[in-house]
Every structure is written in C-alpha cells, then in structure tokens.
mmCIF file of C-alpha atoms and ligand atoms in Angstrom:
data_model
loop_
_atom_site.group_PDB
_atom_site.id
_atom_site.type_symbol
_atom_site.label_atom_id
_atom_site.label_comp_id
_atom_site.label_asym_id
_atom_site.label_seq_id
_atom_site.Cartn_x
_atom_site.Cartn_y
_atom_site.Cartn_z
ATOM 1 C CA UNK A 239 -30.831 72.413 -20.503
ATOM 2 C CA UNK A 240 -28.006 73.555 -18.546
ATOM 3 C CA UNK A 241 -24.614 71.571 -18.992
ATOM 4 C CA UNK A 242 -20.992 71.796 -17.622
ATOM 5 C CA UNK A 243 -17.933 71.365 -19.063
ATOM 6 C CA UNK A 244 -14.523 70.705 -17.370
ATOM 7 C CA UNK A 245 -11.802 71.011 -19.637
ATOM 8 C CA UNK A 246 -8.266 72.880 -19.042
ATOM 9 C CA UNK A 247 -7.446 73.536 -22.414
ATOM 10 C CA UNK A 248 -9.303 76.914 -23.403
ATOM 11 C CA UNK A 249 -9.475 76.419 -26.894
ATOM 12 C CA UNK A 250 -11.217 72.975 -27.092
ATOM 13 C CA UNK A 251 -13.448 74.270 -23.782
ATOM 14 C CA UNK A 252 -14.428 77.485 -26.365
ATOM 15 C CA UNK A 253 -14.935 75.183 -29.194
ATOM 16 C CA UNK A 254 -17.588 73.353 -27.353
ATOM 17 C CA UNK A 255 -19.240 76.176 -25.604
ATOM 18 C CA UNK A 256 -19.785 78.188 -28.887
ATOM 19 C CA UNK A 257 -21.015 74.578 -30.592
ATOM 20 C CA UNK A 258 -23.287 73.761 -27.378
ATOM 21 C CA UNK A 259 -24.668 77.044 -27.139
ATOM 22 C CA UNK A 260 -25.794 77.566 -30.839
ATOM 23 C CA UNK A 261 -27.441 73.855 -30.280
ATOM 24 C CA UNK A 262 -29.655 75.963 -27.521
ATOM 25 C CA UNK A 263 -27.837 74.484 -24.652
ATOM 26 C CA UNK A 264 -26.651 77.011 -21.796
ATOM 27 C CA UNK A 265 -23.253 76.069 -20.695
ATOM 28 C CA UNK A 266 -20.889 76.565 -17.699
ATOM 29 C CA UNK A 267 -17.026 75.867 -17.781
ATOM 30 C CA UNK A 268 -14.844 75.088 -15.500
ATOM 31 C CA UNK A 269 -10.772 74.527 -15.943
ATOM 32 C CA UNK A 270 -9.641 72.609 -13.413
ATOM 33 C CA UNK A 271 -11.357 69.748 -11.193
ATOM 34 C CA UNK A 272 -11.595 71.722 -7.895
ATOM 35 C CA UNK A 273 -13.586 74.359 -9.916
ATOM 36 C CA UNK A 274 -15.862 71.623 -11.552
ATOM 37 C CA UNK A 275 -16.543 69.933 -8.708
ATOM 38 C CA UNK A 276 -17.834 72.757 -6.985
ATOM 39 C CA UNK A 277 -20.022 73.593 -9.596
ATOM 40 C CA UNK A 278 -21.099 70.186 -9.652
ATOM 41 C CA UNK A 279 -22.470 70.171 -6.143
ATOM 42 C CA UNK A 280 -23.801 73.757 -6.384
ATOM 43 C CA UNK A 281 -26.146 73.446 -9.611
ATOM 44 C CA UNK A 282 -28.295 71.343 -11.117
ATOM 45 C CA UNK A 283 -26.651 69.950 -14.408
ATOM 46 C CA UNK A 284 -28.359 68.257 -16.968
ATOM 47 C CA UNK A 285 -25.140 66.595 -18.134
ATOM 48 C CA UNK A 286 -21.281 66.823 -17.525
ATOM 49 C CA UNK A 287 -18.657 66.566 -20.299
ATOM 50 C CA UNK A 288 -15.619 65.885 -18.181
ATOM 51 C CA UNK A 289 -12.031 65.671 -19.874
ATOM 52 C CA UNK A 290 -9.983 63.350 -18.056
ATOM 53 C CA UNK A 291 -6.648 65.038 -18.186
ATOM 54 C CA UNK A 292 -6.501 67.823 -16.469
ATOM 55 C CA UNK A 293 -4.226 69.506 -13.862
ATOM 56 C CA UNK A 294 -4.245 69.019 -10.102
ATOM 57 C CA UNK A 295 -7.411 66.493 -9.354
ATOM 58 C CA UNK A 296 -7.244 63.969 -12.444
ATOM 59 C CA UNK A 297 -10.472 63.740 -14.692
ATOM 60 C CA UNK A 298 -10.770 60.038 -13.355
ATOM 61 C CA UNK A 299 -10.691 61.511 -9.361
ATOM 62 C CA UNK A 300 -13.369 64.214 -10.265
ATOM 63 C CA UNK A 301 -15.556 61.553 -11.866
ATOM 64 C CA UNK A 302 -15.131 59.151 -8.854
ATOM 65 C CA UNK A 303 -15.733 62.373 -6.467
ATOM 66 C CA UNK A 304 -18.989 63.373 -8.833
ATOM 67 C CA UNK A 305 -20.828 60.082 -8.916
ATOM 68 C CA UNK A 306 -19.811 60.373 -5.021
ATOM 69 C CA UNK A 307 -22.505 62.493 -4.100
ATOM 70 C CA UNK A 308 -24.879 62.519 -7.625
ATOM 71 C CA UNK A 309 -25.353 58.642 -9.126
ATOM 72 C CA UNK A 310 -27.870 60.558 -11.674
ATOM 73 C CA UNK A 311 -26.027 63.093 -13.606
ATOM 74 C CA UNK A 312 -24.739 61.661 -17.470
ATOM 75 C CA UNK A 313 -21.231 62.336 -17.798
ATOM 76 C CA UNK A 314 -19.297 61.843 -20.962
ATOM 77 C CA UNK A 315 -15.698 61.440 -20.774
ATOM 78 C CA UNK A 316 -13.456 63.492 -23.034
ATOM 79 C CA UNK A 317 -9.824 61.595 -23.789
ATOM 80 C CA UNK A 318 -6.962 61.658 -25.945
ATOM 81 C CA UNK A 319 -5.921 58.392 -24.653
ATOM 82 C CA UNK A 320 -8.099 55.733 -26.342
ATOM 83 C CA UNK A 321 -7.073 52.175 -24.560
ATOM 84 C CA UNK A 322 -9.649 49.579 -23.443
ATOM 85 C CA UNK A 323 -8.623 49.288 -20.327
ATOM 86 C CA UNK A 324 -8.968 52.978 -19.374
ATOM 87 C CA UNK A 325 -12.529 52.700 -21.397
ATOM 88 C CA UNK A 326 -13.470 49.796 -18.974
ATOM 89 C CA UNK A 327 -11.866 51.426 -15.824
ATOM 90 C CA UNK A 328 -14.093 54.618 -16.248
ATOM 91 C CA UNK A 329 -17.461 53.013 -16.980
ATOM 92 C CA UNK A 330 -16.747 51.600 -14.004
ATOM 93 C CA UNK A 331 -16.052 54.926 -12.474
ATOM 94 C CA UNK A 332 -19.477 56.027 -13.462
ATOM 95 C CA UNK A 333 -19.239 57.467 -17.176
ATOM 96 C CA UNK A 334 -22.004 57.261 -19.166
ATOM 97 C CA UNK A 335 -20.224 57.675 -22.563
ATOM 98 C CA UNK A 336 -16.492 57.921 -23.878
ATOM 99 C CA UNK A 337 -15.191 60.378 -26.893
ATOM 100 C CA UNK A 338 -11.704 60.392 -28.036
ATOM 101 C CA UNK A 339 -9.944 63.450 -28.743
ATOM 102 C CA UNK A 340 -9.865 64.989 -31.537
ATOM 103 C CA UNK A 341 -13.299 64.271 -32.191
ATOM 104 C CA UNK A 342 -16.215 66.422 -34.781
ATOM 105 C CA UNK A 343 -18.409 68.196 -32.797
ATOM 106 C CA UNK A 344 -21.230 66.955 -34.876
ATOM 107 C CA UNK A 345 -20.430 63.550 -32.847
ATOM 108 C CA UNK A 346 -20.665 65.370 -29.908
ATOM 109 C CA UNK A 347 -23.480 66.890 -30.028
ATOM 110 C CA UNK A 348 -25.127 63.237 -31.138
ATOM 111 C CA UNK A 349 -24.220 61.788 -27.427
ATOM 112 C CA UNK A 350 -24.770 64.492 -25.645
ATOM 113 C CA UNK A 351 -28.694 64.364 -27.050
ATOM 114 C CA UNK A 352 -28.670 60.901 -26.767
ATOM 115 C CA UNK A 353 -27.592 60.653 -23.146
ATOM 116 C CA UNK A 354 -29.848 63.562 -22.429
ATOM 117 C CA UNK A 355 -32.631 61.661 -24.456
ATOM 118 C CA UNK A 356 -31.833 58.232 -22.246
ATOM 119 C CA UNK A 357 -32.129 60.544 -18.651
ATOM 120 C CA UNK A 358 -35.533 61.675 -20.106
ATOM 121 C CA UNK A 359 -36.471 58.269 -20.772
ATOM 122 C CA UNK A 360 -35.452 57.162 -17.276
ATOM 123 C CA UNK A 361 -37.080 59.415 -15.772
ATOM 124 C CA UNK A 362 -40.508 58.744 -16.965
ATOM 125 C CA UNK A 363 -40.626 55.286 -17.877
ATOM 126 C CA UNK A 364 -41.430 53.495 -14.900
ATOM 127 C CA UNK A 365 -45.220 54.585 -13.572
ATOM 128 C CA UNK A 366 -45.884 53.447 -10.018
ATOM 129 C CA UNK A 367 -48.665 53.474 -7.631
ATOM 130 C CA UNK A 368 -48.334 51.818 -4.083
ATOM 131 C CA UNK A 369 -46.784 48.158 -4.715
ATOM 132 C CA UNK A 370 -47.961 48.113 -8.586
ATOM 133 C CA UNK A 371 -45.065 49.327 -11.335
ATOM 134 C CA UNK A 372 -46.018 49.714 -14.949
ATOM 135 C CA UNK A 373 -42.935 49.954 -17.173
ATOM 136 C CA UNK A 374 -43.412 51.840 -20.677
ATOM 137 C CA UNK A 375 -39.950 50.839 -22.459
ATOM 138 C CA UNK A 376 -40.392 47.219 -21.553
ATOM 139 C CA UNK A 377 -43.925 47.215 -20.915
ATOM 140 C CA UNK A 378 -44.024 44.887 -18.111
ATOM 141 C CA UNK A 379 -46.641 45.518 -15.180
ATOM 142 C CA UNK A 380 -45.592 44.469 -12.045
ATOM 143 C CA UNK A 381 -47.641 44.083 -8.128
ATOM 144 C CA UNK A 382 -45.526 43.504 -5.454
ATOM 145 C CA UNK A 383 -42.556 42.481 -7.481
ATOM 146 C CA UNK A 384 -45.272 39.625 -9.126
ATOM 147 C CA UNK A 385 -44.850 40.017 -13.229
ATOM 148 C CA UNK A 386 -48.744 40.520 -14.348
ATOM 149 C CA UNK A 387 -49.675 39.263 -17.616
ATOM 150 C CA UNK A 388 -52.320 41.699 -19.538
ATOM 151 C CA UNK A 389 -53.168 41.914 -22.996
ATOM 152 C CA UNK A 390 -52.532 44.898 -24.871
ATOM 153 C CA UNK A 391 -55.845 46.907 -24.358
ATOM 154 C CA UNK A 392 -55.301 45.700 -20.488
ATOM 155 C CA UNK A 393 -52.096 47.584 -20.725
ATOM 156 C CA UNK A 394 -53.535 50.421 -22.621
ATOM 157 C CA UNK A 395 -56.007 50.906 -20.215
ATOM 158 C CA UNK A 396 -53.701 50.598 -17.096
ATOM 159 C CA UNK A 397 -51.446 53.220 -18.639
ATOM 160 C CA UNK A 398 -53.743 55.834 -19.234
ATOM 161 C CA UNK A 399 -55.584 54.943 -15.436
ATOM 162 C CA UNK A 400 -51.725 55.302 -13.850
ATOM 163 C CA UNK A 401 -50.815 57.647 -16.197
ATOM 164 C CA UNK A 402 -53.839 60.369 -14.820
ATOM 165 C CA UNK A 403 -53.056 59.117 -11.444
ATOM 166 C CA UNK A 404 -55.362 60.601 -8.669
ATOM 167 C CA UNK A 405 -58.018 61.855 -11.229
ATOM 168 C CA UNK A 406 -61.135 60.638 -12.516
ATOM 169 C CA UNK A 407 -61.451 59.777 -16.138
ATOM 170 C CA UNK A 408 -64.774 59.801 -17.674
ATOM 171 C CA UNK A 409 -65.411 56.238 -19.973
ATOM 172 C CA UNK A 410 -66.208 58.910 -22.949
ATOM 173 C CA UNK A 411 -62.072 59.863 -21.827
ATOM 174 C CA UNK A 412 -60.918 56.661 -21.501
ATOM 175 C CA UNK A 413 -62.422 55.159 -24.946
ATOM 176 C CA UNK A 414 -60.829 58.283 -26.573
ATOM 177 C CA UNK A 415 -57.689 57.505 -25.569
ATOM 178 C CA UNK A 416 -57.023 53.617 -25.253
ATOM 179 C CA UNK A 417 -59.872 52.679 -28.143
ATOM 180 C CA UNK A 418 -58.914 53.934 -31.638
ATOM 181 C CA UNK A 419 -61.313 56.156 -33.736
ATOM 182 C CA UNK A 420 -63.084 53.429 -35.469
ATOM 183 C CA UNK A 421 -64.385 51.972 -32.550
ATOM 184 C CA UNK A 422 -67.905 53.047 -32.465
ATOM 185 C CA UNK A 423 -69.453 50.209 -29.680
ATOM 186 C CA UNK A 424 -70.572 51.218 -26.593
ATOM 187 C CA UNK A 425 -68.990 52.850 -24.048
ATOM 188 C CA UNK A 426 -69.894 49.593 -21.526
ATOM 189 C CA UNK A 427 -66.638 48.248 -23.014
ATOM 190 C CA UNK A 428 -64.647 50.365 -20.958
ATOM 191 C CA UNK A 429 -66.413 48.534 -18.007
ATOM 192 C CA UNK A 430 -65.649 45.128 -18.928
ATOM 193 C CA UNK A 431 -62.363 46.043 -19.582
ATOM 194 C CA UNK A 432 -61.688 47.746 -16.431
ATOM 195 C CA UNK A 433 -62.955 44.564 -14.461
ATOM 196 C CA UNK A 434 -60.773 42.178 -16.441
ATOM 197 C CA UNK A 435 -58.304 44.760 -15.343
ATOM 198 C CA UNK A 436 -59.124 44.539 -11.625
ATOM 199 C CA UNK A 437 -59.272 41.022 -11.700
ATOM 200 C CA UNK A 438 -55.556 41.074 -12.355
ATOM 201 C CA UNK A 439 -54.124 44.324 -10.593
ATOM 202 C CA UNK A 440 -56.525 44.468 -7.708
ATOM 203 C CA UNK A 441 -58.398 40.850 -6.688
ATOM 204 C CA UNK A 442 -55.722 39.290 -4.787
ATOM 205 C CA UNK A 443 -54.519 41.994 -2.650
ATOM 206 C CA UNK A 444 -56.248 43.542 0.349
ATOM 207 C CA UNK A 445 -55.513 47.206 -0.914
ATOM 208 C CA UNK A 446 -57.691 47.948 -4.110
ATOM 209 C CA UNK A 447 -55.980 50.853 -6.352
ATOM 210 C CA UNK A 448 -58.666 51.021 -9.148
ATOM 211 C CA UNK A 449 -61.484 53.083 -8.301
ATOM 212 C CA UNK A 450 -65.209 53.194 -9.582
ATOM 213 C CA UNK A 451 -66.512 57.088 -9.356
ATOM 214 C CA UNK A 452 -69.967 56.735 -9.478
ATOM 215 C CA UNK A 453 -71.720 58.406 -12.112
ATOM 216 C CA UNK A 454 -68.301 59.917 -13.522
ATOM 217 C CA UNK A 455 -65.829 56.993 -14.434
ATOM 218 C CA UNK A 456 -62.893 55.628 -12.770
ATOM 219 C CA UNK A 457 -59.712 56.437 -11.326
ATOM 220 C CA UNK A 458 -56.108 54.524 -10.057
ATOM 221 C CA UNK A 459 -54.815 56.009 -6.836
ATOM 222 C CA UNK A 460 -53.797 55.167 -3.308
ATOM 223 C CA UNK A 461 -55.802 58.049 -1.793
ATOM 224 C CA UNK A 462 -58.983 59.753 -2.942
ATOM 225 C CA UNK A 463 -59.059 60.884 -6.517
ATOM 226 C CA UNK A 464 -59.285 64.758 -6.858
HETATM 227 CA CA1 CA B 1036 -6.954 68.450 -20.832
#
C-alpha cells in the first residue's frame, strides 16, 4: 500500500512517516500543495492524508483540485481547526474522513485502515455480468435495474456462478461450495437449484447468462465459458 502525505510542518510529516511505515505502509511526502498535487496525478495512491493548512495552494484548493481529476482516492483531512462548518464544507469538497490536530497516531492509523478497508470493500462488492448486478454488502441481485427476489441458497448459488465468471463449475464444485458439509443428497440438487435460479435471472429476458456445459456443469457469462 503506497500512501501520500502532504503536510508542511516536517516534524508532524516525520511523525507519521516513521508511524506509517513501521505499520508496513510505504509512504511519500510532500510539503507544499503544488508538490502534492503533482504526485497525486503521477502515482497511484492508495490513500492521501492531506493537512489543510499549508502554504501557497490551501489544503481545501488541493483537495478540490485532487477529487478534480481522481473521484476514487480516500483522503483524510488533517486540521487544527475543528468547526462544523469547515467539517461540512470539506466532505463536501470530497474528504473521506476528518482528524483534528493534535491527534494519537494510534487513531490514525485506525482510519487510515478503515478507509483503506471501505476502498477494498468497494471495489469488490458489486459482481456484474451484462444487465444483472449481484451486491455482496447488501445482498441485493438486480437485472436490468429490476430488484430480484431469491432465497438464500438462490443467492449462494448465483454468487459462486458470478463469482467464477466465464468458467465452468463442476456440480461436485458447486455443492462444495454453496451446500455445507453435512449435506450428503445428491448432487441433482444443484440442478434444481440452478433452474429455480434461471427461472428468475434468465426466463424473461432474450439474453440467457446461465449456461448448462454438458457433461461438466454450468457456468454464468456473456460469452463462451473458458
Ligand atoms: Ca500545516
């Protein structure tokens, strides 16, 4: 994880990079908003810890400028000034969290995981295929913007399928990993399921997404499984 920190004042920027880097993160630093901003749009950061006053370009005018040109990056503000209406004013701006100076580092380093944990989160959670969105925090499953109701092995199933898009997953795979070990029916159940399945994903739309792979199992996929 690579992170960036813009702060002018060389003894709190030191304090973090010696508590980030014995956390196992590697960390740039940059002193003034120019600086940061051009490291900004030359790397890939996993997050920014920005410190909103600094000289030249303010801390607010660098965060504006960042979430200019990357929407994605977390950014947590550092401040000594602590009123609402600056809180409110830079979550508006694009922050993703808010620390006022002086602050333990312990707390710091419990955002910055968090936010990092949240962009991880993000990243992965929604599963899509064509027109049909599967949402792991909320669990929702979604065709063409049309909420689909399944039952939880329904949604097991679907998961796994979307999960392994574009490959073919035995039934002996797929009762392994959506039926618990004290199942011990037949592996036909995997069939039934994956019809009440395709009743509900696949029957009322032209383009069918689940796949039967004769002989071998199934597999979810716009194009040819592999
Ligand atoms: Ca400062």
């Amino acid at each position: 994880m690579r992170l960036l920190v813009i702060e002018d004042e060389e003894k709190v920027s030191r304090f973090l990079v010696r508590g980030l880097a014995s956390a196992s993160f590697s960390v740039d630093t940059a002193f003034d908003g120019e600086s940061g901003l051009a490291l900004v749009s030359a790397y890939s950061y996993d997050l920014i810890i920005l410190d909103l006053m600094l000289p030249g370009l303010s801390g607010n005018e660098v965060l504006r400028r960042i979430r200019g040109f990357n929407r994605n990056v977390p950014i947590l503000i550092l401040t000594a000034r602590d009123s609402i209406g600056d809180k409110v004013a830079n979550f508006e701006a694009g922050a993703d969290d808010y620390l006022t100076k002086p602050f333990a580092f312990a707390e710091l380093l419990v955002r910055v995981k968090a936010l990092l944990r949240r962009g991880a989160v993000n990243r992965t959670s929604v599963l899509t295929i064509a027109d049909l969105e599967l949402d792991r925090l909320s669990q929702q499953v979604k065709r063409g913007g049309k909420t689909i109701e399944l039952t939880s092995k329904e949604y097991s199933l679907l998961e796994y399928l979307m999960a392994n898009a574009g490959r073919v997953l035995s039934r002996t795979m797929i009762l392994d990993h959506v039926w618990d070990q004290s199942f011990d029916g037949a592996t036909n159940i995997v069939d039934v399921y994956v019809r009440h399945l395709r009743n509900k994903v696949d029957d009322a739309h032209e383009r069918k997404l689940i796949r039967t792979i004769r002989g071998v199992g199934y597999a979810i996929g716009d194009e040819e499984p592999l």
